[in-house]
Every structure is written in structure tokens, then in C-alpha cells.
mmCIF file of C-alpha atoms in Angstrom:
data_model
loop_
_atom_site.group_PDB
_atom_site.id
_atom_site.type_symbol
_atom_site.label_atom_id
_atom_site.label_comp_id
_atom_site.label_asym_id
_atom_site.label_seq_id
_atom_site.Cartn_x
_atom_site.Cartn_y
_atom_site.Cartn_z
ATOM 1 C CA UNK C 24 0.285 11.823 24.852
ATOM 2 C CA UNK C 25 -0.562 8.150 23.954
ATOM 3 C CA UNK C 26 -2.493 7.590 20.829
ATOM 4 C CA UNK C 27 -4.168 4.305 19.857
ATOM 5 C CA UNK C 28 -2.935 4.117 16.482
ATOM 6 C CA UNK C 29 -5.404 0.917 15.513
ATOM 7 C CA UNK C 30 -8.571 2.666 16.223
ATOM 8 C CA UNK C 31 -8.519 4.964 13.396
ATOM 9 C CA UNK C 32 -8.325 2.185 11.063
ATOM 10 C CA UNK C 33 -10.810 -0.256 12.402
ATOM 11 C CA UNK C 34 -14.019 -0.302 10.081
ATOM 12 C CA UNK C 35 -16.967 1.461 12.058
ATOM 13 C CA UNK C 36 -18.966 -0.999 11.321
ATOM 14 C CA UNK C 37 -19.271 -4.822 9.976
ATOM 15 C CA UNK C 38 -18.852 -3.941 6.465
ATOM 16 C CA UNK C 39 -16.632 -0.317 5.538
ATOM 17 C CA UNK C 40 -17.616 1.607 2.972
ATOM 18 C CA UNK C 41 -15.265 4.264 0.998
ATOM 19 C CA UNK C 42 -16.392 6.667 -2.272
ATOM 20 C CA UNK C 43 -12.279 6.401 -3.748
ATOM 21 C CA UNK C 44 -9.896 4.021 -2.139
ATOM 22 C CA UNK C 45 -6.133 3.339 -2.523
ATOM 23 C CA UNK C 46 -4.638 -0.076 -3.188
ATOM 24 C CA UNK C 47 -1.353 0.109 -2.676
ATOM 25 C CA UNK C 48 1.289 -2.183 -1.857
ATOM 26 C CA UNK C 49 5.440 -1.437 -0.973
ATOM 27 C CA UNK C 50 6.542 -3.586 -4.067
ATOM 28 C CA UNK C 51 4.555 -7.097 -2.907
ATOM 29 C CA UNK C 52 1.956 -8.772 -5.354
ATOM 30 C CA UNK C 53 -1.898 -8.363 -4.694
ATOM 31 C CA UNK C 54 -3.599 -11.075 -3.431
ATOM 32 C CA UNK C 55 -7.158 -11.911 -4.055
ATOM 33 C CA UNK C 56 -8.181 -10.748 -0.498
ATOM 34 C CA UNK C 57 -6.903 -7.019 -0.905
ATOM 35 C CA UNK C 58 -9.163 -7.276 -4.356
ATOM 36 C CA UNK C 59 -12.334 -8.224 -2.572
ATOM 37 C CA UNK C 60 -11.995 -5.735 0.260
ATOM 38 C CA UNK C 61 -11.519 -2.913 -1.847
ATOM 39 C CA UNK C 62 -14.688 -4.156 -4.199
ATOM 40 C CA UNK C 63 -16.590 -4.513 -1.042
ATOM 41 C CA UNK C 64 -16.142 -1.030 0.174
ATOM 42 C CA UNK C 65 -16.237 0.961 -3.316
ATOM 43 C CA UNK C 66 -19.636 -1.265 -4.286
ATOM 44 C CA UNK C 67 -21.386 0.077 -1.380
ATOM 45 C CA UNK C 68 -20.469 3.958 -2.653
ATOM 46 C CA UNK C 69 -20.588 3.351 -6.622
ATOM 47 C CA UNK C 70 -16.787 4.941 -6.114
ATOM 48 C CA UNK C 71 -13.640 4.108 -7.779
ATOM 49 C CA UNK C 72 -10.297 2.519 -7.194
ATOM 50 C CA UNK C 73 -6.564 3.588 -7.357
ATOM 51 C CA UNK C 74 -4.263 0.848 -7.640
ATOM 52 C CA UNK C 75 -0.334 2.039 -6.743
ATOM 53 C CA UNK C 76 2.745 -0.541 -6.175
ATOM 54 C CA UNK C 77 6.304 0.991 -5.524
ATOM 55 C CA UNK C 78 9.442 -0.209 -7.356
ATOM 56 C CA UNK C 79 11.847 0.341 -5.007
ATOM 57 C CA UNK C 80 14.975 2.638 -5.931
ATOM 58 C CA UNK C 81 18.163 1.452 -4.109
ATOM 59 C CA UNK C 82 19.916 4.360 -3.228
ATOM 60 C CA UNK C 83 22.313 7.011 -4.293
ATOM 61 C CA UNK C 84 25.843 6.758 -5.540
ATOM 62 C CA UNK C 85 27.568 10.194 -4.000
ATOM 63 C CA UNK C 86 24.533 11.818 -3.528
ATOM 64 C CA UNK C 87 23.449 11.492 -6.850
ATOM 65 C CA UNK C 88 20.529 9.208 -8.338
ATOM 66 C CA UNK C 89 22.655 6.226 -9.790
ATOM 67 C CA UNK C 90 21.039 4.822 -12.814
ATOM 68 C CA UNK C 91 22.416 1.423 -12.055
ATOM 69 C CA UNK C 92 20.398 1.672 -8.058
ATOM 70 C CA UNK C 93 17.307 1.985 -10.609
ATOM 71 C CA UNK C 94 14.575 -0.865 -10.663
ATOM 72 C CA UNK C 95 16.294 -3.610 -13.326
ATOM 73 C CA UNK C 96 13.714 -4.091 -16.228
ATOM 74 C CA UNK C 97 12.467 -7.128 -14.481
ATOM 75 C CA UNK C 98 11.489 -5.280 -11.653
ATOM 76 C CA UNK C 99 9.496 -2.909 -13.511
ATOM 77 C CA UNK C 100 7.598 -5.701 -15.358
ATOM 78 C CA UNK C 101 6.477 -7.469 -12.588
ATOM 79 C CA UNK C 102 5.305 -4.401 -10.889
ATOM 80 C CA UNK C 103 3.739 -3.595 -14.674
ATOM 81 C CA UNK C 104 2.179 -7.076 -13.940
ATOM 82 C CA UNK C 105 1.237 -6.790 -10.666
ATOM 83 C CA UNK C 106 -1.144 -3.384 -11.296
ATOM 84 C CA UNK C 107 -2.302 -4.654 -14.233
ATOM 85 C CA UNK C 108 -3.815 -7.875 -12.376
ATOM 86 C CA UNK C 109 -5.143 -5.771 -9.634
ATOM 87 C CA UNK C 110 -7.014 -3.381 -12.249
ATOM 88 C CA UNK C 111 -8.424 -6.137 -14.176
ATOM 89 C CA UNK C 112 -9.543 -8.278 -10.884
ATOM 90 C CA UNK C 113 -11.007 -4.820 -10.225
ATOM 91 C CA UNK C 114 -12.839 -4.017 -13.143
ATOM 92 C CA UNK C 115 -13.957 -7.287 -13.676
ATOM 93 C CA UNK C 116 -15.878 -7.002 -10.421
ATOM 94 C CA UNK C 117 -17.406 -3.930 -11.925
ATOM 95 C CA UNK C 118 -15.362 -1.446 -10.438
ATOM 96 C CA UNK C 119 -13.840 1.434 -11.803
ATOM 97 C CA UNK C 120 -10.068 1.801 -11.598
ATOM 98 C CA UNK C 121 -6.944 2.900 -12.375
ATOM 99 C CA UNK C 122 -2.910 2.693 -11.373
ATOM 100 C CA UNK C 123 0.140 3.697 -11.795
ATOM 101 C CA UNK C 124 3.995 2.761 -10.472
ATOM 102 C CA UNK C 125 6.091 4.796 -8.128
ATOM 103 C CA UNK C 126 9.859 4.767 -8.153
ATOM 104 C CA UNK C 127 11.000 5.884 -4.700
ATOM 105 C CA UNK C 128 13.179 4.637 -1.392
ATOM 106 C CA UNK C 129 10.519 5.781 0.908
ATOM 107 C CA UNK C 130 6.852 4.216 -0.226
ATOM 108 C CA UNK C 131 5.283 5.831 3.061
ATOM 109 C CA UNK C 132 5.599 9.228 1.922
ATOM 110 C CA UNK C 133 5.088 8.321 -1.942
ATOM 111 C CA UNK C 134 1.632 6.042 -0.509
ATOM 112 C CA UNK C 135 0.474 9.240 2.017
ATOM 113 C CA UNK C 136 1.187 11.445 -1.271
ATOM 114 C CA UNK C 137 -0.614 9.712 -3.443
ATOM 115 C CA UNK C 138 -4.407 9.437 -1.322
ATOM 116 C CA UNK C 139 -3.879 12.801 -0.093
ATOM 117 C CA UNK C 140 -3.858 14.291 -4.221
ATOM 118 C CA UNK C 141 -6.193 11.252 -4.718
ATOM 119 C CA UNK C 142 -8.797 12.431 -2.073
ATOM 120 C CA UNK C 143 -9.175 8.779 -1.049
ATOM 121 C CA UNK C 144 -11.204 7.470 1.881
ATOM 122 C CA UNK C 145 -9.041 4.523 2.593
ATOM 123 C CA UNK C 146 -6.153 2.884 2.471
ATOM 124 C CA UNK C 147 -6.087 -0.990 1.640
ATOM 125 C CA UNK C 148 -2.860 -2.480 1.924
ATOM 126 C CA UNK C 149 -1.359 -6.206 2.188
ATOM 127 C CA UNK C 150 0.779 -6.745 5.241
ATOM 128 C CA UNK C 151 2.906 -9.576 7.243
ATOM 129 C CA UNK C 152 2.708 -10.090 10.188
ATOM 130 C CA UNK C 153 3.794 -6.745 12.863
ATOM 131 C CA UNK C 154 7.575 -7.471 13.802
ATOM 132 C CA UNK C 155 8.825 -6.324 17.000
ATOM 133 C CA UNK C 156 9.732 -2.734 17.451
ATOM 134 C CA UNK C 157 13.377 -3.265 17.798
ATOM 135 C CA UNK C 158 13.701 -4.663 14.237
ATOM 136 C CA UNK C 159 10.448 -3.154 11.948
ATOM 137 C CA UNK C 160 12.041 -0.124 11.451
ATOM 138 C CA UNK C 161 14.671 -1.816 9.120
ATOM 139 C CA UNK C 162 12.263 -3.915 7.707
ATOM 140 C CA UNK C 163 10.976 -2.932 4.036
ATOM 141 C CA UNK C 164 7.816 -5.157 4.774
ATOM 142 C CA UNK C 165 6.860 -3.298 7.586
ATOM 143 C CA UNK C 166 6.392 -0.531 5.936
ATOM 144 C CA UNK C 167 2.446 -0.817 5.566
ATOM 145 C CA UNK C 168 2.195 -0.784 9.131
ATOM 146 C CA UNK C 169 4.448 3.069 9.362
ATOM 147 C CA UNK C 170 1.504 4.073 6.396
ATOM 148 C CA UNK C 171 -0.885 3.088 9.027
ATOM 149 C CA UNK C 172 1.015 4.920 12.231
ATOM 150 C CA UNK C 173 1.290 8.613 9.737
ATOM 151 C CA UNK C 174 -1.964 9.152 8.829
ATOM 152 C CA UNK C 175 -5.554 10.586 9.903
ATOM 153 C CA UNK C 176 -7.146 7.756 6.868
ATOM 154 C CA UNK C 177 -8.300 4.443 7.641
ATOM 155 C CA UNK C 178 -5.756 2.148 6.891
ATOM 156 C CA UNK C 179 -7.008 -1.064 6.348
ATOM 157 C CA UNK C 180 -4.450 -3.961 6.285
ATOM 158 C CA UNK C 181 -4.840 -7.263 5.076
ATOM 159 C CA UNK C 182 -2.855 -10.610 6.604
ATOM 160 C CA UNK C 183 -2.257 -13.900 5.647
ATOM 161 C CA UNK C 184 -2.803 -14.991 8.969
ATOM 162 C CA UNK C 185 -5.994 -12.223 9.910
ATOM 163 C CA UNK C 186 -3.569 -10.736 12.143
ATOM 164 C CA UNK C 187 -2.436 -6.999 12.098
#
């Protein structure tokens, strides 16, 4: 069976609306455009934001979490940073929001968690450009496009270049 995995995250309309949406990126910085998406669609409802950015754990050392695979200090402030931004860009908009950081080495899963306990209408995400399929898969910035391809929510991804 063949599914068209961009029409369940195409806005039904010119302008989406959503009661609770997630903001989430895989470790990237929030860019103004993700911000006024997300105020766009939770003004329409009088709903609320969740901002979530991932601080990527490295691996394992013999099967074992390895403190020193762990995201350095630095890491962890500029993800600190980066949420903090987003929820003030949010609230100063007038929009109600929150955030936290995940530690993980698989954001899909930690992203998909996260909306599903959320109860979140959509997805808003900052993407590059889709790679070809031979080499997204090993790409760590791709991974806002393999949120998109495992879920039933509306994805909606935002590109520098208004491509996706």
C-alpha cells in the first residue's frame, strides 16, 4: 500500500489552526518563522504552546550510558537558551507556553512521545532541505522529516528555502 505521507500534514486550509501545539526541534535553534506559525495557529484557538529541543546523547560505552557520551555543559546551555528564546518570543506574542529539554539518541520517538502525553494538535518543526533517500537516514537533520513519515498529527515543517 502507498501512502502519501505529505497530505496529512498540509494545513486544510489557508491559515491552520491547533488548541495545543508542539515546537520542537532535533537540537537546532528556533527561528523567528517556527515562532510565528505556531502563534498563528494557537491565536486562532486561545490554546497553548509546548516548546521541546533534544540534546543529543552520543551513545553507549559497552552497553552502558557513558557519562562522558552525555551533552557537555555547553550543550545543555545553549539548548537552555534556545527554549528559553522560543518561550519568551511566545509569550510575548501573548501566548501561553511552556518547555522542557530531552536527552535522548533518537528525538523521533522522544518528539512522537512527547505530543502524544501532550495531546497536541500539531507538530511545528524547523527543517533543511529533504536529502535523498540513500543518505537521510544517516542524517541527524533529517530527522524532522522521519517525525513527519511516523505519525497520524499534522506535521508542519518550516524551511529556509519554503521547501519541504
Amino acid at each position: 500500500m502507498i501512502r502519501n505521507l505529505f497530505a496529512r500534514s498540509q494545513p486544510d486550509g489557508d491559515q491552520p489552526v491547533a488548541q495545543r501545539v508542539l515546537i520542537a526541534s532535533e537540537g537546532r535553534r528556533f527561528n523567528s518563522e517556527v515562532i510565528d506559525l505556531a502563534v498563528r495557529m494557537v491565536r486562532a484557538q486561545g490554546g497553548n504552546a509546548r516548546v521541546l529541543t533534544i540534546a543529543r546523547l552520543w551513545g553507549t560505552g559497552f552497553g552502558l550510558p557513558n557519562p562522558g557520551l552525555r551533552p557537555s555543559r555547553r550543550e545543555m546551555a545553549e539548548q537552555e537558551e534556545n527554549v528559553s528564546w522560543a518561550i519568551e518570543q511566545l509569550e510575548n506574542a501573548g501566548v501561553s507556553a511552556d518547555g522542557h529539554i530531552v536527552t535522548t539518541r533518537n528525538p523521533r520517538k522522544s518528539i512522537l512521545k512527547e505530543a502524544k502525553r501532550q495531546g497536541c494538535d500539531a507538530i511545528i518543526m524547523g527543517a533543511d532541505a529533504r536529502r535523498p533517500w540513500f543518505i537521510r537516514g544517516m542524517m541527524w537533520s533529517q530527522e524532522p522529516y522521519r517525525v513527519r513519515a511516523h505519525t497520524r498529527i499534522p506535521v508542519h515543517l518550516v524551511c529556509p528555502t519554503g521547501r519541504h
